[in-house]
PDB file of C-alpha atoms in Angstrom:
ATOM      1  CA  UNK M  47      64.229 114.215  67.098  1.00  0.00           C
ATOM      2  CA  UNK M  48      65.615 117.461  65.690  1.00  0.00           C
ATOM      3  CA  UNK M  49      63.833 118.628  62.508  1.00  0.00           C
ATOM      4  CA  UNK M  50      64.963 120.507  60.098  1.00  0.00           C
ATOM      5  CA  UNK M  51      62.309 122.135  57.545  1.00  0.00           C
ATOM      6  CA  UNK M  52      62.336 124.530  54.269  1.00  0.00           C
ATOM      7  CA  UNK M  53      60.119 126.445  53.146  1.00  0.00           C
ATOM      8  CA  UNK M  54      58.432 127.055  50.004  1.00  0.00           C
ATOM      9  CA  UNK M  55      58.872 122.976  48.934  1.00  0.00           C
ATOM     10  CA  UNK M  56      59.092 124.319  44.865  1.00  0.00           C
ATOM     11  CA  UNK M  57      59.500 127.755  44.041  1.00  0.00           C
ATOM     12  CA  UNK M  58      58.775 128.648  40.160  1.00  0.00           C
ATOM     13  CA  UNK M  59      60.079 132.768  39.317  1.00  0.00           C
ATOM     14  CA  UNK M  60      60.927 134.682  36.271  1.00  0.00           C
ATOM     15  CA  UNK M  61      64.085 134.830  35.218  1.00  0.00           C
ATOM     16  CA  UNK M  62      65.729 138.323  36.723  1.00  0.00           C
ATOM     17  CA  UNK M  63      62.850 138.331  39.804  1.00  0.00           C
ATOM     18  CA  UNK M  64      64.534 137.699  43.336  1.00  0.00           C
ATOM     19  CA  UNK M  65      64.300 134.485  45.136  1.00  0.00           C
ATOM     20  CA  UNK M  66      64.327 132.925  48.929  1.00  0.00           C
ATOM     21  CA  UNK M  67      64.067 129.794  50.758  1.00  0.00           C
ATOM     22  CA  UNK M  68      63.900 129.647  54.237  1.00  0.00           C
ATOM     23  CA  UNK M  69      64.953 127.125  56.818  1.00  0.00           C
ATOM     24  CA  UNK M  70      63.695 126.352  60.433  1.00  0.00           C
ATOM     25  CA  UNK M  71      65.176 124.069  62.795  1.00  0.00           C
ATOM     26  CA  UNK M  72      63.591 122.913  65.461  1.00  0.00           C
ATOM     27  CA  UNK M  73      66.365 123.401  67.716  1.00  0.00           C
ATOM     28  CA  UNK M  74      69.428 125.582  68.140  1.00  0.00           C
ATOM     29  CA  UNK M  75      72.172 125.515  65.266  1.00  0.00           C
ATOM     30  CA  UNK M  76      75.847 125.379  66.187  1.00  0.00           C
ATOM     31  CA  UNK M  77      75.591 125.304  62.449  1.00  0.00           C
ATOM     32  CA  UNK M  78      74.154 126.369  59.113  1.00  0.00           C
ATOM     33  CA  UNK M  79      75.721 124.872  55.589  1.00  0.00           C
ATOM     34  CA  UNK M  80      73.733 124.965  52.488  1.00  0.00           C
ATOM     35  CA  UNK M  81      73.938 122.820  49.109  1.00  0.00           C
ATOM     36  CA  UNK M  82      72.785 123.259  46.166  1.00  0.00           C
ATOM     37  CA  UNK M  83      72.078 120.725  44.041  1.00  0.00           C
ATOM     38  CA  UNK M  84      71.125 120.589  39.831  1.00  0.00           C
ATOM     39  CA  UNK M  85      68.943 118.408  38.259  1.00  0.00           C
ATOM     40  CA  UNK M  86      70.058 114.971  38.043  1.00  0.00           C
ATOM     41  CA  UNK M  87      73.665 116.177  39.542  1.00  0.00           C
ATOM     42  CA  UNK M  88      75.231 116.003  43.110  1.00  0.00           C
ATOM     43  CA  UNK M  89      75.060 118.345  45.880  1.00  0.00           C
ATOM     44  CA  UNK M  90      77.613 121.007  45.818  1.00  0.00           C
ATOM     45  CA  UNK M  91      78.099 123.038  49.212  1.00  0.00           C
ATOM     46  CA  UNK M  92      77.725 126.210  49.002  1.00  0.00           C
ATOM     47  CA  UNK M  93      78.163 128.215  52.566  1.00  0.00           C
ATOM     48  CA  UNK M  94      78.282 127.621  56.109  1.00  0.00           C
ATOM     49  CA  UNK M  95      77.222 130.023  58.544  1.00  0.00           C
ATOM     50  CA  UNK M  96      78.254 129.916  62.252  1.00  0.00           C
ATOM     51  CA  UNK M  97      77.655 133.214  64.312  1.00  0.00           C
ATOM     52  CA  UNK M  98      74.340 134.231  65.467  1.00  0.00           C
ATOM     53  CA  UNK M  99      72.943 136.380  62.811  1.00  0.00           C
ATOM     54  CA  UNK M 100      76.012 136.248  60.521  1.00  0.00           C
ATOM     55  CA  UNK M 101      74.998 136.997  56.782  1.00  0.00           C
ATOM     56  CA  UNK M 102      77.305 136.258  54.084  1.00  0.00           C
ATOM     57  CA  UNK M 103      77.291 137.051  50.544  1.00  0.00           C
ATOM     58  CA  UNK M 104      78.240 135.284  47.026  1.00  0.00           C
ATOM     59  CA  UNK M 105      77.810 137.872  44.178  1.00  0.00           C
ATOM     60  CA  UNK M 106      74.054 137.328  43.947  1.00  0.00           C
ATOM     61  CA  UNK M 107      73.285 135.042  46.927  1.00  0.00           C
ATOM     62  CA  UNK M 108      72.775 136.508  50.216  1.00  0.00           C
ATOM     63  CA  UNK M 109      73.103 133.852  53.469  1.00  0.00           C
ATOM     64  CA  UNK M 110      71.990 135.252  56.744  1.00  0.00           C
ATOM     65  CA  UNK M 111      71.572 133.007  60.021  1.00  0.00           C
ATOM     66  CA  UNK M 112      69.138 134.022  62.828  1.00  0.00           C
ATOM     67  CA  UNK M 113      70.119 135.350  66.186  1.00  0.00           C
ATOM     68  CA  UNK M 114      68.451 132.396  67.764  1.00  0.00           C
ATOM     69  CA  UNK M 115      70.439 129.931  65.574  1.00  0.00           C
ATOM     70  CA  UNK M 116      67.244 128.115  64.722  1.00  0.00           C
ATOM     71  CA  UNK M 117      66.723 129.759  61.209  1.00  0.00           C
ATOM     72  CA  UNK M 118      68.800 130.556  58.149  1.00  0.00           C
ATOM     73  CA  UNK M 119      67.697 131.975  54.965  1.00  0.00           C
ATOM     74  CA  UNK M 120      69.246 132.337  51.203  1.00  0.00           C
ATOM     75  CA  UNK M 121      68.358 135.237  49.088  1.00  0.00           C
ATOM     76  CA  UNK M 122      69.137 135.206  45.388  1.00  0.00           C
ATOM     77  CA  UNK M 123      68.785 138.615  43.905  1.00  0.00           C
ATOM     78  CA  UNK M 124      68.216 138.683  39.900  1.00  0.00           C
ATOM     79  CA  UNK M 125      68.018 134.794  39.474  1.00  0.00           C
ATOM     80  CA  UNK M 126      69.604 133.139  36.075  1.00  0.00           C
ATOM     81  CA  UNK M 127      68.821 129.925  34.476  1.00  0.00           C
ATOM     82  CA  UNK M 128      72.032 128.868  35.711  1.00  0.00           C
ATOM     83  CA  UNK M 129      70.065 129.205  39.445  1.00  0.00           C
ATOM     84  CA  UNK M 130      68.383 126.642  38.321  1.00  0.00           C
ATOM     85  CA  UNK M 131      68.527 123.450  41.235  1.00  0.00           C
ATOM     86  CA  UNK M 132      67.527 122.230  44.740  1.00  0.00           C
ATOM     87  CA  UNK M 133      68.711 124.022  47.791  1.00  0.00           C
ATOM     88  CA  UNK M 134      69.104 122.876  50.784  1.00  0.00           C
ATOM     89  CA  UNK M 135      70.146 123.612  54.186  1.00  0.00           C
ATOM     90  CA  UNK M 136      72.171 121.173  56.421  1.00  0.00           C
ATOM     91  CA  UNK M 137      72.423 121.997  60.284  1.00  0.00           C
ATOM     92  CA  UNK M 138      74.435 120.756  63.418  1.00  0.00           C
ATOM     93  CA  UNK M 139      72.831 120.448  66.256  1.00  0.00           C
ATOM     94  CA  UNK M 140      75.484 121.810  69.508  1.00  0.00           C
ATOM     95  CA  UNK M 141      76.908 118.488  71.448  1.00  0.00           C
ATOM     96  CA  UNK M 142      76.323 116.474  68.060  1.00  0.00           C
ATOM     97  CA  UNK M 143      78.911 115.272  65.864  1.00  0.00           C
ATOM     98  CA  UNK M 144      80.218 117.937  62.902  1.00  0.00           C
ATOM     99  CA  UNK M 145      79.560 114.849  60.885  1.00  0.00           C
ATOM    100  CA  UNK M 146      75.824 114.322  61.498  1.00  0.00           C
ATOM    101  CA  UNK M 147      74.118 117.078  59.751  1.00  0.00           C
ATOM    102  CA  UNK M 148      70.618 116.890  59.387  1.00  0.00           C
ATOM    103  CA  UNK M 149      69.667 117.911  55.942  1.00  0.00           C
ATOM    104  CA  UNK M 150      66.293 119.661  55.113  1.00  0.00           C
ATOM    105  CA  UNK M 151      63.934 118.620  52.711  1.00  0.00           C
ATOM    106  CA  UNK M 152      65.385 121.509  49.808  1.00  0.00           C
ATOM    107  CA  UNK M 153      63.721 124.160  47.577  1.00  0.00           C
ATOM    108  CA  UNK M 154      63.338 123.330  44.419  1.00  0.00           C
ATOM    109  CA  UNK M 155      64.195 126.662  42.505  1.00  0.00           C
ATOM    110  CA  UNK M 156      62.483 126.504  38.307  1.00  0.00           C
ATOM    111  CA  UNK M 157      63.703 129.524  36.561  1.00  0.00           C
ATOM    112  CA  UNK M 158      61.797 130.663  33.275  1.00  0.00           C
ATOM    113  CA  UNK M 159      63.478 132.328  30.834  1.00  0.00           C
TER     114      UNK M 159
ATOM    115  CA  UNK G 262      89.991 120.071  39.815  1.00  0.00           C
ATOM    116  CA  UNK G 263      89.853 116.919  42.656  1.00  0.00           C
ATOM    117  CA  UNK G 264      87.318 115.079  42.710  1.00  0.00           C
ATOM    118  CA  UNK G 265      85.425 112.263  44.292  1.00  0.00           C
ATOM    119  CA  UNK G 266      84.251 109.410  41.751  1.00  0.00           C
ATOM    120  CA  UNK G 267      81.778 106.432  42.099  1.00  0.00           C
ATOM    121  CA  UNK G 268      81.367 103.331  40.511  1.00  0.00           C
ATOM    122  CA  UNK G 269      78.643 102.166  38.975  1.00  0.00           C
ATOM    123  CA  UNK G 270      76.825 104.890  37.775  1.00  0.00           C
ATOM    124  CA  UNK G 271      73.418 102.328  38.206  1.00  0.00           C
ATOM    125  CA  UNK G 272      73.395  99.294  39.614  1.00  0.00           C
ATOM    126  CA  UNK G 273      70.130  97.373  39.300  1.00  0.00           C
ATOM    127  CA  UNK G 274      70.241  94.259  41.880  1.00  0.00           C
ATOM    128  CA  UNK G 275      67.427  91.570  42.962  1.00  0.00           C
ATOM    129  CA  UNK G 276      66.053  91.793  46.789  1.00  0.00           C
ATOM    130  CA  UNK G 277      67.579  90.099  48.971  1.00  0.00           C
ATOM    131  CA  UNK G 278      70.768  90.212  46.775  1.00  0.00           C
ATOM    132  CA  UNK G 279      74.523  91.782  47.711  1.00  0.00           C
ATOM    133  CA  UNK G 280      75.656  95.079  46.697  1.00  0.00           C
ATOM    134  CA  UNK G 281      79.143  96.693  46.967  1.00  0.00           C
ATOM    135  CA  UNK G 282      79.206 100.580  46.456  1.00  0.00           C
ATOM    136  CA  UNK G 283      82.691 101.417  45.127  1.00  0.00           C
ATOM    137  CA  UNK G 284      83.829 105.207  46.010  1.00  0.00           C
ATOM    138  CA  UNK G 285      87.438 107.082  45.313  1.00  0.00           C
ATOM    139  CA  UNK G 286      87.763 110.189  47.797  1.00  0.00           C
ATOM    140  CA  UNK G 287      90.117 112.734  47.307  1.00  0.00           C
ATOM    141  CA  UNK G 288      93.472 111.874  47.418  1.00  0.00           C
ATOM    142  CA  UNK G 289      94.407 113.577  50.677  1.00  0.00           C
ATOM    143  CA  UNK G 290      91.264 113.656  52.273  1.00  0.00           C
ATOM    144  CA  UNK G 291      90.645 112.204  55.254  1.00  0.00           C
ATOM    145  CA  UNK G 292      87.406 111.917  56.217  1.00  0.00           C
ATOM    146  CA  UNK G 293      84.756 110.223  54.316  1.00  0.00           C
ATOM    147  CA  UNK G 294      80.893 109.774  54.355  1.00  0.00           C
ATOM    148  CA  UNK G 295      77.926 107.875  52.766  1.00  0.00           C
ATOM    149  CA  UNK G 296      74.677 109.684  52.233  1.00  0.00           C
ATOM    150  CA  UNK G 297      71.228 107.952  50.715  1.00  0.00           C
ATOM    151  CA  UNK G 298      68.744 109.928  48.259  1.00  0.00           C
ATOM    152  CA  UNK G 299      65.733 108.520  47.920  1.00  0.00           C
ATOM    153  CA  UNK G 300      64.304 110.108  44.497  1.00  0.00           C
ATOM    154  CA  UNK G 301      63.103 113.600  44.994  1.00  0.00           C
ATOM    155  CA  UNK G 302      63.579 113.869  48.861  1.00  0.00           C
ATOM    156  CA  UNK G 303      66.228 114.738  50.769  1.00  0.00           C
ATOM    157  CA  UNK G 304      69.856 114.010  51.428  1.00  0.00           C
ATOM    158  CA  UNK G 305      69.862 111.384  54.160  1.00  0.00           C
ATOM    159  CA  UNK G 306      73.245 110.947  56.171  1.00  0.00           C
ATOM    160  CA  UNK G 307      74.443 107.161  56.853  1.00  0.00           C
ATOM    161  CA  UNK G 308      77.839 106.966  57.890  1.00  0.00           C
ATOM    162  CA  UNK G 309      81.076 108.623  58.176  1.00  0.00           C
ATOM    163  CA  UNK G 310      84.344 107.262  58.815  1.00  0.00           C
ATOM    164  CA  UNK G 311      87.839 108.267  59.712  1.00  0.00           C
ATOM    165  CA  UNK G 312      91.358 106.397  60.583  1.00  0.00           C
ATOM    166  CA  UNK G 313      89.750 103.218  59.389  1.00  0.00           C
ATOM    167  CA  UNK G 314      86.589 103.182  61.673  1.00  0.00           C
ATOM    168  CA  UNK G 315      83.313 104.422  61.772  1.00  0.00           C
ATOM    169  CA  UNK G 316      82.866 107.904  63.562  1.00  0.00           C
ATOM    170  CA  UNK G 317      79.210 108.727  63.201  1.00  0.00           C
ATOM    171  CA  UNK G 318      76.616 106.354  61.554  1.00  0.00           C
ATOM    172  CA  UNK G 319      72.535 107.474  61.727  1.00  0.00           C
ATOM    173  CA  UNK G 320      69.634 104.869  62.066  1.00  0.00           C
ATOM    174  CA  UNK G 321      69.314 103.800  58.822  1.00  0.00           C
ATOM    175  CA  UNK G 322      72.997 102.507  59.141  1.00  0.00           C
ATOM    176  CA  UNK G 323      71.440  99.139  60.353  1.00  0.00           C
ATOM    177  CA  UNK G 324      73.548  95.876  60.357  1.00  0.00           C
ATOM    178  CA  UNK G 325      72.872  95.346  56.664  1.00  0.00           C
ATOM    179  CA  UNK G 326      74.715  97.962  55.900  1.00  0.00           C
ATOM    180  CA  UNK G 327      78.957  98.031  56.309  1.00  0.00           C
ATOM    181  CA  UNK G 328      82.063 100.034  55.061  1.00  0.00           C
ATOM    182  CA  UNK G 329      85.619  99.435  53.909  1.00  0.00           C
ATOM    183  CA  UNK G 330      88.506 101.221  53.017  1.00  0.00           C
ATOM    184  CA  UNK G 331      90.041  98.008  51.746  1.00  0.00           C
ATOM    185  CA  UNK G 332      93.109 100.119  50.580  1.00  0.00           C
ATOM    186  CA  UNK G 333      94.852 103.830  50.488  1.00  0.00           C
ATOM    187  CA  UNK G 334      92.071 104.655  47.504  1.00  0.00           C
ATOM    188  CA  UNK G 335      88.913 103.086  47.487  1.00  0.00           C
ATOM    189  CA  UNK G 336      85.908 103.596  50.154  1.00  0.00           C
ATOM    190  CA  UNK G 337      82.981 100.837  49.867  1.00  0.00           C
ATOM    191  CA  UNK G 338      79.715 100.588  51.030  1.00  0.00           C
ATOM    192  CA  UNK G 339      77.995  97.160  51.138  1.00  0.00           C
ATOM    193  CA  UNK G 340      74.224  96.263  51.884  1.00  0.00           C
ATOM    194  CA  UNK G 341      74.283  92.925  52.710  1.00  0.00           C
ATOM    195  CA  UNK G 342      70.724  91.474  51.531  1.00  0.00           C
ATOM    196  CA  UNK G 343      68.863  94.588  49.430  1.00  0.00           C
ATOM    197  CA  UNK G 344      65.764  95.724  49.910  1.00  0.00           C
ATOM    198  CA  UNK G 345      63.096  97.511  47.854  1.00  0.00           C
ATOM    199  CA  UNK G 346      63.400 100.493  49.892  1.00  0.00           C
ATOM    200  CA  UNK G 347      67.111 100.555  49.377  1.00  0.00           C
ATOM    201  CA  UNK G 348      66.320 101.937  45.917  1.00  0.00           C
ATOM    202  CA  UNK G 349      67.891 105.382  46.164  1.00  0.00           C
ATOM    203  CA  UNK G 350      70.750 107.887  45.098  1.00  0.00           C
ATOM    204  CA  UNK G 351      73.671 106.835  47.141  1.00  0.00           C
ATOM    205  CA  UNK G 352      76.673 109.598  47.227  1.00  0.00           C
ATOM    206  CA  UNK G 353      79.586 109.466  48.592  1.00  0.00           C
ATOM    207  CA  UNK G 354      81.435 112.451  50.008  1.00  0.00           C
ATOM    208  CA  UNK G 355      85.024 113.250  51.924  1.00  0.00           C
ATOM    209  CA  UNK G 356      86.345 115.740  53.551  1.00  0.00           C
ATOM    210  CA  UNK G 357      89.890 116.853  53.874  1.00  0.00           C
ATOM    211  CA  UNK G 358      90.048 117.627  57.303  1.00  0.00           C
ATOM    212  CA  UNK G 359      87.591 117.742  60.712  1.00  0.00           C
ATOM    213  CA  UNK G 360      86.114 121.459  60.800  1.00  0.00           C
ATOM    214  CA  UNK G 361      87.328 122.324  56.968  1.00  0.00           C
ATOM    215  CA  UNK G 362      83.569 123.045  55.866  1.00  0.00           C
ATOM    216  CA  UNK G 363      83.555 121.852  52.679  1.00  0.00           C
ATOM    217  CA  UNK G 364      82.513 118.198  51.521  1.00  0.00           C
ATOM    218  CA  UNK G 365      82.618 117.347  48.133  1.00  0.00           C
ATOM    219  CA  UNK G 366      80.269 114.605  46.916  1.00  0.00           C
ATOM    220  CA  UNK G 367      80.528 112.301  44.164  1.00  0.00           C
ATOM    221  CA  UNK G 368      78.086 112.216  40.991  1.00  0.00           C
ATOM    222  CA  UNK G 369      76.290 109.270  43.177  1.00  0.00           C
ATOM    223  CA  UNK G 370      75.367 105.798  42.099  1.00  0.00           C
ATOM    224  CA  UNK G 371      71.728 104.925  41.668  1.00  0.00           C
ATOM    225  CA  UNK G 372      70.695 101.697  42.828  1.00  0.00           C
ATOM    226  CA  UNK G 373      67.568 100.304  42.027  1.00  0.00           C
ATOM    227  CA  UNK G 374      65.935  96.891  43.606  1.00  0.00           C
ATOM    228  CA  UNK G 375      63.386  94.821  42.013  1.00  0.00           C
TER     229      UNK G 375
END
């Protein structure tokens, strides 16, 4: 079945260094969303991406989908403590239902003051 | 700001007991979904559901498991006879309209079997 994977799993930076998770599917996207979720909280979305390598920005977080639609990535420039949280990346696979995203397993950003 | 609300906030149960997950969606959204959390993995899609039927469920969505929108507000998910492995972050989320991208969950209720 489709796959959807992140990379790093846990991702530990100083606060004000730059920060990116990356996410590889398996398959071609129709699309990209991406959550982000704080400790012991709900995920929020964040994004969704649709054309091949379309990159959109959010002050300090940079989203950029491949041309192949298989990989996404989310750049945060100058992290905060308020970074702080789980990110993950949800995709559609084409023919599928909008509905049945297939989350990944997340990043799990630590930010230290 | 809108928002989607769940009740309990923890619900311990016994296996093989019945539990009722009680959800409030937005008020003029229209589609709504169940997701599953197993502590620190990730968000696992169950069902979603639109004009009072089930559009999409995943594998996990096995005959134990069933939804309601018994009325205009609330949106329930039951598991019929628990399990330990049902022990997991459930959220709910909804949507206000097919393609709008955003879904906005709910703070989740934990259940927990024994």
């Amino acid at each position: 079945g489709q796959q959807v994977m992140q990379i790093p799993q846990y991702q530990h930076v100083q606060e004000g260094e730059d920060f990116t998770t990356y996410c590889n599917s398996s398959t071609t996207l129709s699309n990209i969303q991406w959550y982000k979720q704080r400790p012991g909280g709900h995920p929020v979305f964040l994004i969704q991406l649709v054309k091949s390598g379309e990159v959109k920005k959010q002050k300090r977080l940079t989203f950029q989908f491949g041309e192949a639609k298989k990989n996404s990535s989310l750049h945060i420039t100058a992290t905060q403590t308020t970074d702080v949280g789980t990110y993950f990346c949800a995709g559609q696979r084409p023919g599928t239902s909008y509905d049945k995203v297939i989350f990944g397993p997340g990043t799990s950003l630590s930010v230290i003051p | 700001e809108p928002e989607v609300t769940q009740t309990p906030s923890h619900q311990v149960t016994q296996m093989g007991q019945e539990v009722i997950l009680r959800c409030v969606p937005i008020s003029n959204h229209l589609y709504f979904y169940w997701y599953r959390q197993i502590l620190g993995q990730k968000v696992e899609f169950l069902v979603s559901f639109y004009n009072n039927e089930i559009s999409e469920k995943s594998e996990i969505f096995d005959d134990q498991f069933s939804v309601e929108r018994p009325d205009g507000s609330n949106f329930t998910l039951k598991i019929r006879s628990t399990k330990l492995e049902d022990s997991a972050m459930y959220f709910c989320a909804s949507r206000y309209k097919f393609m709008n991208t955003e879904a906005f969950f709910g703070q989740g209720t934990r259940l927990t079997v024994v």
